mmCIF file of C-alpha atoms in Angstrom:
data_model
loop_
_atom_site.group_PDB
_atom_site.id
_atom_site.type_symbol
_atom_site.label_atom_id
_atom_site.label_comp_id
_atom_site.label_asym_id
_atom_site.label_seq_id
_atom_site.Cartn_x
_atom_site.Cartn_y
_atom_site.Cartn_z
ATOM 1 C CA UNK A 891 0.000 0.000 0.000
ATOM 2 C CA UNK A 892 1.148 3.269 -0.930
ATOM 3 C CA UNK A 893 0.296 6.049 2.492
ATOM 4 C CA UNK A 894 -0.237 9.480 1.534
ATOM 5 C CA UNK A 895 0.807 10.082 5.195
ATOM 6 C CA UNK A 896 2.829 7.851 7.164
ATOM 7 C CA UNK A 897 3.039 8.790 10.597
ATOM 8 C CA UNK A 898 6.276 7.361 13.228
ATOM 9 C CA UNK A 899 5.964 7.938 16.545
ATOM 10 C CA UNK A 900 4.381 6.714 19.998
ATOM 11 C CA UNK A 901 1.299 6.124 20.805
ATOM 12 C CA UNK A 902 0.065 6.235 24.260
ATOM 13 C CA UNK A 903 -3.088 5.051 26.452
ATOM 14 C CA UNK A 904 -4.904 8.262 27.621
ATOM 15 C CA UNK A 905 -7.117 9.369 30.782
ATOM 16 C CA UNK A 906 -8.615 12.644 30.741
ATOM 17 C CA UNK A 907 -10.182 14.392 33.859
ATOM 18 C CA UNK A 908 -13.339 14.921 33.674
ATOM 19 C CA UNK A 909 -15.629 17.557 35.657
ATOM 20 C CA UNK A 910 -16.646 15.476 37.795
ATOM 21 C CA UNK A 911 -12.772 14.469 38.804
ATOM 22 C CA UNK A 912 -13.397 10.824 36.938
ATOM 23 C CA UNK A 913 -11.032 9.980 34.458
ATOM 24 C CA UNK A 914 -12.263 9.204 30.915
ATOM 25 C CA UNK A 915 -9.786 6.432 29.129
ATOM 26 C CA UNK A 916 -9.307 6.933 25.506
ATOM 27 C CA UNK A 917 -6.178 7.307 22.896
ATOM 28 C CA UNK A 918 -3.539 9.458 22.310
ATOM 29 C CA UNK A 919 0.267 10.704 21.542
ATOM 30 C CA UNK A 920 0.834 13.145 18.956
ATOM 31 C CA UNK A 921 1.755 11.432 15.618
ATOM 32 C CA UNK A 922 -0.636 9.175 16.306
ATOM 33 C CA UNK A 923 -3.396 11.644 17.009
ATOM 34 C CA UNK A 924 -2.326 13.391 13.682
ATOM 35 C CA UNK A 925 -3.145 9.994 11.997
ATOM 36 C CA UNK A 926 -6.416 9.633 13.274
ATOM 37 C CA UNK A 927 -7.124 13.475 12.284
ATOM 38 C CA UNK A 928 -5.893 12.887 8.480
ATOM 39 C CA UNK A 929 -7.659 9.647 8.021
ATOM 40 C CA UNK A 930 -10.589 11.599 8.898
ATOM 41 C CA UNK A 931 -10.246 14.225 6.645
ATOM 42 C CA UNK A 932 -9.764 11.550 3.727
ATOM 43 C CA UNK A 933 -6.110 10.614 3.112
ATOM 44 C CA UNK A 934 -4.773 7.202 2.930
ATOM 45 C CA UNK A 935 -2.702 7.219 6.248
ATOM 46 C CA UNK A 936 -0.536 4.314 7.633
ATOM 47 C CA UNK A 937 1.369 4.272 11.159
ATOM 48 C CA UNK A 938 4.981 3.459 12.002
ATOM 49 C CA UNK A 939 5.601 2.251 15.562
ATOM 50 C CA UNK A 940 6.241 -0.660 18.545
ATOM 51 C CA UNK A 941 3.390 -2.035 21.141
ATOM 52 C CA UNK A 942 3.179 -3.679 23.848
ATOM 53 C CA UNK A 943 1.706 -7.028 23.471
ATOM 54 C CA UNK A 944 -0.707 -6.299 25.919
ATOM 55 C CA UNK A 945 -4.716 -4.580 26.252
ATOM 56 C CA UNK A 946 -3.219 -1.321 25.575
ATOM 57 C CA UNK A 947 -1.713 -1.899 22.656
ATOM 58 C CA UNK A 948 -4.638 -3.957 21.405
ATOM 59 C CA UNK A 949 -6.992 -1.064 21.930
ATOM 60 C CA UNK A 950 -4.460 0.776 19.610
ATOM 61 C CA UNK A 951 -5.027 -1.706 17.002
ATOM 62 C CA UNK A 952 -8.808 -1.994 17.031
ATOM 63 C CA UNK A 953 -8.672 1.853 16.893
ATOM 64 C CA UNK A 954 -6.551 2.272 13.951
ATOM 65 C CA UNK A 955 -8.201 -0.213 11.829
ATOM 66 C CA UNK A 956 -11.956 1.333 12.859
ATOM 67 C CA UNK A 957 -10.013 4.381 11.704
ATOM 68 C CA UNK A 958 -9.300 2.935 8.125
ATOM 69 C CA UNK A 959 -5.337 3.377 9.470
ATOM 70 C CA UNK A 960 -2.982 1.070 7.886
ATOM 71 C CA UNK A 961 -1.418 -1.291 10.689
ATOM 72 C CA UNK A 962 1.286 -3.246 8.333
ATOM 73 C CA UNK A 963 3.927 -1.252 9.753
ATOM 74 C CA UNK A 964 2.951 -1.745 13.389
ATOM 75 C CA UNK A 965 4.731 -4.568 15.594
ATOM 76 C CA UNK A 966 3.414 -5.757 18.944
ATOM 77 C CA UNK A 967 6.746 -7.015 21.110
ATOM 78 C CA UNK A 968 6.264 -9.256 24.252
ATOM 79 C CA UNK A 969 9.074 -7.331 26.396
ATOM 80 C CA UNK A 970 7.638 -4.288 26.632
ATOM 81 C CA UNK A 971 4.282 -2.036 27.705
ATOM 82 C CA UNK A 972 2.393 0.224 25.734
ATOM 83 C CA UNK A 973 2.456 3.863 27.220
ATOM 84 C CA UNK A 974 0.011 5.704 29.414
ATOM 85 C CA UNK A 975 -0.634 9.595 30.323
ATOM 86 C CA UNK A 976 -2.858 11.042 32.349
ATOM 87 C CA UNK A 977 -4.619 14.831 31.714
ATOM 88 C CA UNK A 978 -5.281 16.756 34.563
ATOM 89 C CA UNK A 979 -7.794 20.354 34.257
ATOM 90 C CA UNK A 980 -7.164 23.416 36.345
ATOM 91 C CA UNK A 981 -6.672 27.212 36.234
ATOM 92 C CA UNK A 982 -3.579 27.138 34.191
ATOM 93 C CA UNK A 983 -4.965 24.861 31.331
ATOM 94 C CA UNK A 984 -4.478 21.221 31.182
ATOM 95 C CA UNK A 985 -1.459 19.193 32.377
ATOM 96 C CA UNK A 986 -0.115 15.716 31.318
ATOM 97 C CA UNK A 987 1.762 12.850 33.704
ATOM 98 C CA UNK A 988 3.558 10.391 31.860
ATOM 99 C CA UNK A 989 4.488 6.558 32.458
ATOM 100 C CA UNK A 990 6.410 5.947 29.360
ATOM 101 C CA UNK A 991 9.584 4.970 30.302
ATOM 102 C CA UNK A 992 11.077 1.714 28.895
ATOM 103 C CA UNK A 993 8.025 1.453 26.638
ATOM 104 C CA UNK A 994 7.610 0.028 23.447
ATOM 105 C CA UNK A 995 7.887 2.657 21.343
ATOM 106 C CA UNK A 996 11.160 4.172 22.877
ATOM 107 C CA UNK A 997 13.393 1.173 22.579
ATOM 108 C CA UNK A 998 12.902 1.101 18.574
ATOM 109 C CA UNK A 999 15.858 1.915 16.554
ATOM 110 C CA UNK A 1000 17.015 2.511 13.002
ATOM 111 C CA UNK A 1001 16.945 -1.186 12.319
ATOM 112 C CA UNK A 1002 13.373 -1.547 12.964
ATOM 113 C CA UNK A 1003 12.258 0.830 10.119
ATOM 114 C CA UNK A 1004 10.258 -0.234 7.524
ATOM 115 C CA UNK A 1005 11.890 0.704 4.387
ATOM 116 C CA UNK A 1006 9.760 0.203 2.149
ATOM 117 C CA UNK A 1007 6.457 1.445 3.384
ATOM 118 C CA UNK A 1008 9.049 4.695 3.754
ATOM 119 C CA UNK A 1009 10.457 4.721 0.879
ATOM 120 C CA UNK A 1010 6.990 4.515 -0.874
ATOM 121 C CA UNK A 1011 5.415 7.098 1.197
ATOM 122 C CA UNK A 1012 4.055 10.452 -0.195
ATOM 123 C CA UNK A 1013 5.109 12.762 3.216
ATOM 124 C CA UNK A 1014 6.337 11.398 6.584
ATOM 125 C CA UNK A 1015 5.472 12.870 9.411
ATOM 126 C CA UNK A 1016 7.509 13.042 12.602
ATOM 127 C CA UNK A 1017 7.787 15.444 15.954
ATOM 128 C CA UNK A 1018 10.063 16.642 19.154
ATOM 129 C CA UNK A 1019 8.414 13.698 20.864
ATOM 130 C CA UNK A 1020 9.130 10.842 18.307
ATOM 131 C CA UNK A 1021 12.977 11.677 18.883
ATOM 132 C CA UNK A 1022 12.923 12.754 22.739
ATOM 133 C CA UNK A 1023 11.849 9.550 24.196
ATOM 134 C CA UNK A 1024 15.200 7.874 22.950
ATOM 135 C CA UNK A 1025 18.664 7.875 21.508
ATOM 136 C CA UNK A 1026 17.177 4.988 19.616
ATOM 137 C CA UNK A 1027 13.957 6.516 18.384
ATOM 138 C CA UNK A 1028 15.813 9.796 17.779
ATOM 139 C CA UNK A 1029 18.170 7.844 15.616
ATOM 140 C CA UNK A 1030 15.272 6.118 14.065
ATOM 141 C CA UNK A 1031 13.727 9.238 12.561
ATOM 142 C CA UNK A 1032 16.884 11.007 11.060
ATOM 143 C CA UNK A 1033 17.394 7.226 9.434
ATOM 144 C CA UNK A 1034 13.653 7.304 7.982
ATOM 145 C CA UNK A 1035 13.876 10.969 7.348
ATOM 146 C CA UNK A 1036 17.057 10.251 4.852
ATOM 147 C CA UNK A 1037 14.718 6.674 3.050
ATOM 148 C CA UNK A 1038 12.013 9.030 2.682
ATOM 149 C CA UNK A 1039 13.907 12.147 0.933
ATOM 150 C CA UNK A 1040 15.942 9.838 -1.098
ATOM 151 C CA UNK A 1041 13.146 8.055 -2.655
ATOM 152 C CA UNK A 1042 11.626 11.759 -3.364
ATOM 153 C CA UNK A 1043 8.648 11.626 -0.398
ATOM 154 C CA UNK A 1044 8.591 14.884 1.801
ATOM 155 C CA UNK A 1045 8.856 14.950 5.755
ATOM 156 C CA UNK A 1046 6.173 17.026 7.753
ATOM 157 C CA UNK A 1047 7.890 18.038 11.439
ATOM 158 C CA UNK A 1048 5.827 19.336 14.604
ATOM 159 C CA UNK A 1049 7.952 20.778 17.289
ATOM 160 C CA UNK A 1050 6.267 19.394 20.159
ATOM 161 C CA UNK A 1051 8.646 20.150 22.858
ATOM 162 C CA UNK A 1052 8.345 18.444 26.413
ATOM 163 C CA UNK A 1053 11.181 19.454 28.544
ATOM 164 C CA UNK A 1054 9.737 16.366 30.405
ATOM 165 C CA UNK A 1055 11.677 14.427 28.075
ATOM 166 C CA UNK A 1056 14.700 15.940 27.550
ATOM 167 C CA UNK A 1057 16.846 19.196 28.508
ATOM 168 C CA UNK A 1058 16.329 22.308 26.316
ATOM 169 C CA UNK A 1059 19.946 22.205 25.015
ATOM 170 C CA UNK A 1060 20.180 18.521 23.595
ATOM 171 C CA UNK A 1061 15.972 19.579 22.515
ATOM 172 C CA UNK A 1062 16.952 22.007 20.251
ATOM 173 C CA UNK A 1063 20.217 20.512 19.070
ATOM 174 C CA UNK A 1064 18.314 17.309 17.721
ATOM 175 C CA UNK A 1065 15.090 19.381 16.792
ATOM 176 C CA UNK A 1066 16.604 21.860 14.408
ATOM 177 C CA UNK A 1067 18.652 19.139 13.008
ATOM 178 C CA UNK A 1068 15.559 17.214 11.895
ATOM 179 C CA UNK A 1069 14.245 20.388 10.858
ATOM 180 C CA UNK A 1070 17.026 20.600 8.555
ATOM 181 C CA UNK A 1071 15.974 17.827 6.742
ATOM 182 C CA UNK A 1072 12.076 18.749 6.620
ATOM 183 C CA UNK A 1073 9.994 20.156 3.812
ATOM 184 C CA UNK A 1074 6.974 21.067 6.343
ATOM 185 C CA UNK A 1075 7.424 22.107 9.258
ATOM 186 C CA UNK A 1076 5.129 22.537 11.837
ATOM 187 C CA UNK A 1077 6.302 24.650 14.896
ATOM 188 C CA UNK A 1078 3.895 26.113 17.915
ATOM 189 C CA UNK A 1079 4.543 29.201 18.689
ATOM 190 C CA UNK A 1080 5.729 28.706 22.568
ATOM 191 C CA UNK A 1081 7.460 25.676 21.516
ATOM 192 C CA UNK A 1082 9.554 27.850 18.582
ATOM 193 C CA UNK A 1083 10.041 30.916 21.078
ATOM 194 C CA UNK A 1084 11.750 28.438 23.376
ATOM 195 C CA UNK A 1085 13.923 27.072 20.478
ATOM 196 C CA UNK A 1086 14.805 29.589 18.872
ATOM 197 C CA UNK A 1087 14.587 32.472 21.782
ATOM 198 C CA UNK A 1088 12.850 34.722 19.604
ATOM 199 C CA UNK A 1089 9.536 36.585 19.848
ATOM 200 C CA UNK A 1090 8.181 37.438 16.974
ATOM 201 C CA UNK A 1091 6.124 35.185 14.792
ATOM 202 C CA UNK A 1092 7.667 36.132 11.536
ATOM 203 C CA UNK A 1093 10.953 36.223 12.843
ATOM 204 C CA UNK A 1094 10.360 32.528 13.854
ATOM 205 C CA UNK A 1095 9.515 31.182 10.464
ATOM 206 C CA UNK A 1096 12.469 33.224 9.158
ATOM 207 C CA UNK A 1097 14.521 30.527 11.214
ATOM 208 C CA UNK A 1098 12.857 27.862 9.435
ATOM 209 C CA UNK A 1099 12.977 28.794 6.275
ATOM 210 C CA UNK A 1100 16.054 29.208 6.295
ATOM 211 C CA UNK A 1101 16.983 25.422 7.526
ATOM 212 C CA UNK A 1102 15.113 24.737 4.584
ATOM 213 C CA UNK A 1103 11.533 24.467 4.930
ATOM 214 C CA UNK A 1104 9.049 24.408 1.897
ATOM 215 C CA UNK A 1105 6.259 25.350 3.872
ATOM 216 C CA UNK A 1106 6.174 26.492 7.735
ATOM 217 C CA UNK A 1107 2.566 26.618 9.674
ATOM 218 C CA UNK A 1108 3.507 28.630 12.564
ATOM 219 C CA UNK A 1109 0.565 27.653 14.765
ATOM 220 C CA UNK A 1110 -0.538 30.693 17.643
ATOM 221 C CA UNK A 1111 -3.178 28.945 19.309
ATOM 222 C CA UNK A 1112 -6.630 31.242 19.207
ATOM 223 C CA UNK A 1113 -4.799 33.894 16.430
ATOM 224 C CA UNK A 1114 -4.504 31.129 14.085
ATOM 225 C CA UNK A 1115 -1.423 30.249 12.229
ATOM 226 C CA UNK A 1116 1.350 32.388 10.265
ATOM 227 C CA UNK A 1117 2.116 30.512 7.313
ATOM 228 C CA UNK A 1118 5.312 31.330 5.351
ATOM 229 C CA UNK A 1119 6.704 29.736 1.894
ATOM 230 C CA UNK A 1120 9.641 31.488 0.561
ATOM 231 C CA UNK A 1121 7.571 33.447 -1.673
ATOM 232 C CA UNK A 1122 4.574 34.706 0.285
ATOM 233 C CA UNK A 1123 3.490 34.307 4.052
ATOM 234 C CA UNK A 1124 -0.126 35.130 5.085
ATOM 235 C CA UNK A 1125 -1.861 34.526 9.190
ATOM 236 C CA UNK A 1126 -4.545 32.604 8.772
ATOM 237 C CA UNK A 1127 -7.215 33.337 11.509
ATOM 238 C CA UNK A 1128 -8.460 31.212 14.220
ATOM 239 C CA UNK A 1129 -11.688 30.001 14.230
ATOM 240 C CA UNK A 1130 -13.865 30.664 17.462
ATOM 241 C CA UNK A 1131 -15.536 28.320 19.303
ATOM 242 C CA UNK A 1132 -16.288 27.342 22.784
ATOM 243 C CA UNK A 1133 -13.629 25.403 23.428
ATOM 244 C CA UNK A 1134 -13.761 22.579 26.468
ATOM 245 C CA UNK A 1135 -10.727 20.454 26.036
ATOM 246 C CA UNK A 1136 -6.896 21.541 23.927
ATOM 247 C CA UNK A 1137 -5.441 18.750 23.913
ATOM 248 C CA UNK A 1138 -4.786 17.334 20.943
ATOM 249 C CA UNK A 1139 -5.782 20.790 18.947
ATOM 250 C CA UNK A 1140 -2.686 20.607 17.280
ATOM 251 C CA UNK A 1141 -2.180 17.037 16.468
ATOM 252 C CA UNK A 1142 -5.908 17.683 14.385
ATOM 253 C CA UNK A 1143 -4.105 20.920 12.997
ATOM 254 C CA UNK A 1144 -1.213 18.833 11.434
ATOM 255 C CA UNK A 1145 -3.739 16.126 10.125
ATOM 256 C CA UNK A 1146 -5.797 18.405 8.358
ATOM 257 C CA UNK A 1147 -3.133 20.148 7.017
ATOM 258 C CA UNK A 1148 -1.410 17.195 5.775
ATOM 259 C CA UNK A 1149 -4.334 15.752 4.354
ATOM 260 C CA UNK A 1150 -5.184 18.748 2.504
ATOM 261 C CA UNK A 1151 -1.902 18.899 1.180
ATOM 262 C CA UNK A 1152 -1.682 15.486 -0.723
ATOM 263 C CA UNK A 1153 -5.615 16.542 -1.619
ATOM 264 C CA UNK A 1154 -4.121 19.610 -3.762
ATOM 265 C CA UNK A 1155 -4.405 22.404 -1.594
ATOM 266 C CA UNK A 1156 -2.061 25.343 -1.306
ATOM 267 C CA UNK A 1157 -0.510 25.785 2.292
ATOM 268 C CA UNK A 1158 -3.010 28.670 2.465
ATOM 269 C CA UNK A 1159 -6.184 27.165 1.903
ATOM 270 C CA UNK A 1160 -4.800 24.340 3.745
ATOM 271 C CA UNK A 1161 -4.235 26.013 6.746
ATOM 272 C CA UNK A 1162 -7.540 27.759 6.908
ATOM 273 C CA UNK A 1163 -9.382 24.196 6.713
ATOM 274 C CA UNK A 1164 -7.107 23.156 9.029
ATOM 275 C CA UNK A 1165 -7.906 25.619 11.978
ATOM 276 C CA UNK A 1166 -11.334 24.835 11.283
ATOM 277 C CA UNK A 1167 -10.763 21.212 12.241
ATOM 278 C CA UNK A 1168 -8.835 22.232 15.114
ATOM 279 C CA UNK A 1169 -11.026 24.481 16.477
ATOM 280 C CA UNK A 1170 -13.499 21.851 16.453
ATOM 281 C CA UNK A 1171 -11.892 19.087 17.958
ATOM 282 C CA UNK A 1172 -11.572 21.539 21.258
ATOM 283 C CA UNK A 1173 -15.357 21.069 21.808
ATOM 284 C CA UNK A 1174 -15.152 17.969 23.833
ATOM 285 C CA UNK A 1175 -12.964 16.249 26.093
ATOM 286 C CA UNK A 1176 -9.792 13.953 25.330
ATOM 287 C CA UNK A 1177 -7.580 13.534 21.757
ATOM 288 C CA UNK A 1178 -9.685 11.650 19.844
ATOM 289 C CA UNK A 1179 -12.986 11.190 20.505
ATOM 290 C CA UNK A 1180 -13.480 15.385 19.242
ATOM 291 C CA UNK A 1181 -11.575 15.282 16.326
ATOM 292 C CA UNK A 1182 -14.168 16.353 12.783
ATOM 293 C CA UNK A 1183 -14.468 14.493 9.694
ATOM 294 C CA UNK A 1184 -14.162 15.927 7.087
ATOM 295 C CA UNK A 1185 -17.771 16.320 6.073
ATOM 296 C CA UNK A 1186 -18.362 18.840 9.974
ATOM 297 C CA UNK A 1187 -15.226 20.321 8.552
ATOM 298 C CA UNK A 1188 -16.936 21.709 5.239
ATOM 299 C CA UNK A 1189 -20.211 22.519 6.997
ATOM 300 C CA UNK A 1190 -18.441 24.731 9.288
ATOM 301 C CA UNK A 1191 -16.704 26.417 7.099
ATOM 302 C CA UNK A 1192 -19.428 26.713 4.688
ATOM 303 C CA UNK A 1193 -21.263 28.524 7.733
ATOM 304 C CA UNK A 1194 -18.338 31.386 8.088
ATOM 305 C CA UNK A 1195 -18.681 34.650 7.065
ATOM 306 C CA UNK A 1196 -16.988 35.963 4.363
#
């Protein structure tokens, strides 16, 4: 099978806080959240990554195929769990606690790639947090960065920066180094400022257009995104709603965005769709279970004012 998007990364169990102080189970971690978000938007989407052999990782696997996500490039191992976070709701937004270490995912390396579902692969899609939660997995990535460039695929790269994970220094060392190498990239705007210890929006995607970027979607939470191509840049506004639950905002930006792109879209129009389905996947609680297809996507756009 040929992916339109093939996504790497770790996927973890999630349990959201609820109002009530209950905590909902459900499905998360980035890449794999940006998976879920393209397939729903219409692109052919597969997923690159380790399980546990164990409930968690099954529920991964039920979900992915409900999804229409292709699993051939997903490997269950007996010697290791499948990751868990919890979400926690409070003044200063929402919070995440991680049990992660050891998993799965993290003790994949360059020899576990799949070269050619990579090398077939129209863009690849990594973040901070494929690469921060090992040498291994950070080795990974630049290894299936290089198959996928060299076979003529593009690679799509969110920021995603948990100092959790790793110190700030050795964060934006390996970061901009995979930016490098990337033809999308896909920064937020707190994440960036930290990287780059600049201010300014269009200062920011100055930085990474000049590590080479095609296309950067600087995303600014509620203002939208800035997006910049070396020929024209343009903010995109946000779309209001009345938002409940952030979390995986972000992961649906970089779906949509994706998706659009392999559907023909310029970065501009793509973006605009793409806060759209963002904006709606805030309206309920956890990562997945908010996240539009792409048919609420068009209605609520076709509802916006000129």
């Amino acid at each position: 099978m040929t992916h339109d998007i093939l996504c790497f990364g770790e996927p973890m169990l999630e349990f959201n806080q609820q109002p009530d102080g209950r905590y909902l189970p459900g499905h998360g971690g980035d890449t794999s959240n940006c998976a879920i978000a393209a397939a729903r938007q219409g692109a052919r989407v597969g997923y690159v990554t380790h399980l546990g052999a164990d409930a968690f990782g099954d529920s991964f696997m039920s979900l992915w195929r409900d999804e229409g996500i292709d699993t051939s490039c997903v490997r269950q191992v007996p010697d290791a769990h499948t990751g868990a976070y919890f979400v926690t709701h409070g003044d200063g937004g929402h919070q995440f606690s991680y049990f992660r270490a050891g998993s799965a995912s993290s003790r994949m390396g360059p020899q576990d790639l799949p070269r050619n579902a990579l090398e077939q692969t129209r863009i690849l899609h990594v973040s901070g947090i494929s690469q921060a939660i090992s040498e291994s997995a950070a080795d990974a990535v630049f290894e299936a960065i290089d198959l996928v460039r060299a076979a003529g695929g593009r690679v799509s790269y969110d920021t995603n920066l948990r100092l959790k994970l790793w110190p700030l220094a050795r964060a934006r060392a390996v970061i901009h180094a995979a930016m490098a190498q990337c033809d999308i990239a896909l920064p937020g705007l707190e994440d960036a400022q930290q990287l780059t210890g600049l201010t300014d929006p269009d200062a920011i995607a100055d930085v990474y257009l000049k590590l080479g970027a095609g296309i950067v979607a600087l995303t600014l939470g509620a203002e939208g995104t800035l997006v910049a191509t070396p020929d024209d840049r343009r903010r995109i506004g946000g779309r209001q709603v009345t938002a409940v639950d952030a979390t995986a905002a972000g992961d649906t930006f970089d779906g949509a965005f994706l998706a659009r792109l392999v559907a023909g879209d310029d970065p501009f129009v793509a973006a605009r769709y793409a806060n759209a389905a963002a904006a709606l996947s805030t309206q309920g609680y956890g990562a997945v279970a908010p996240m539009p297809h792409r048919a609420a996507v068009e209605d609520f756009l076709s509802k916006e004012h000129p």
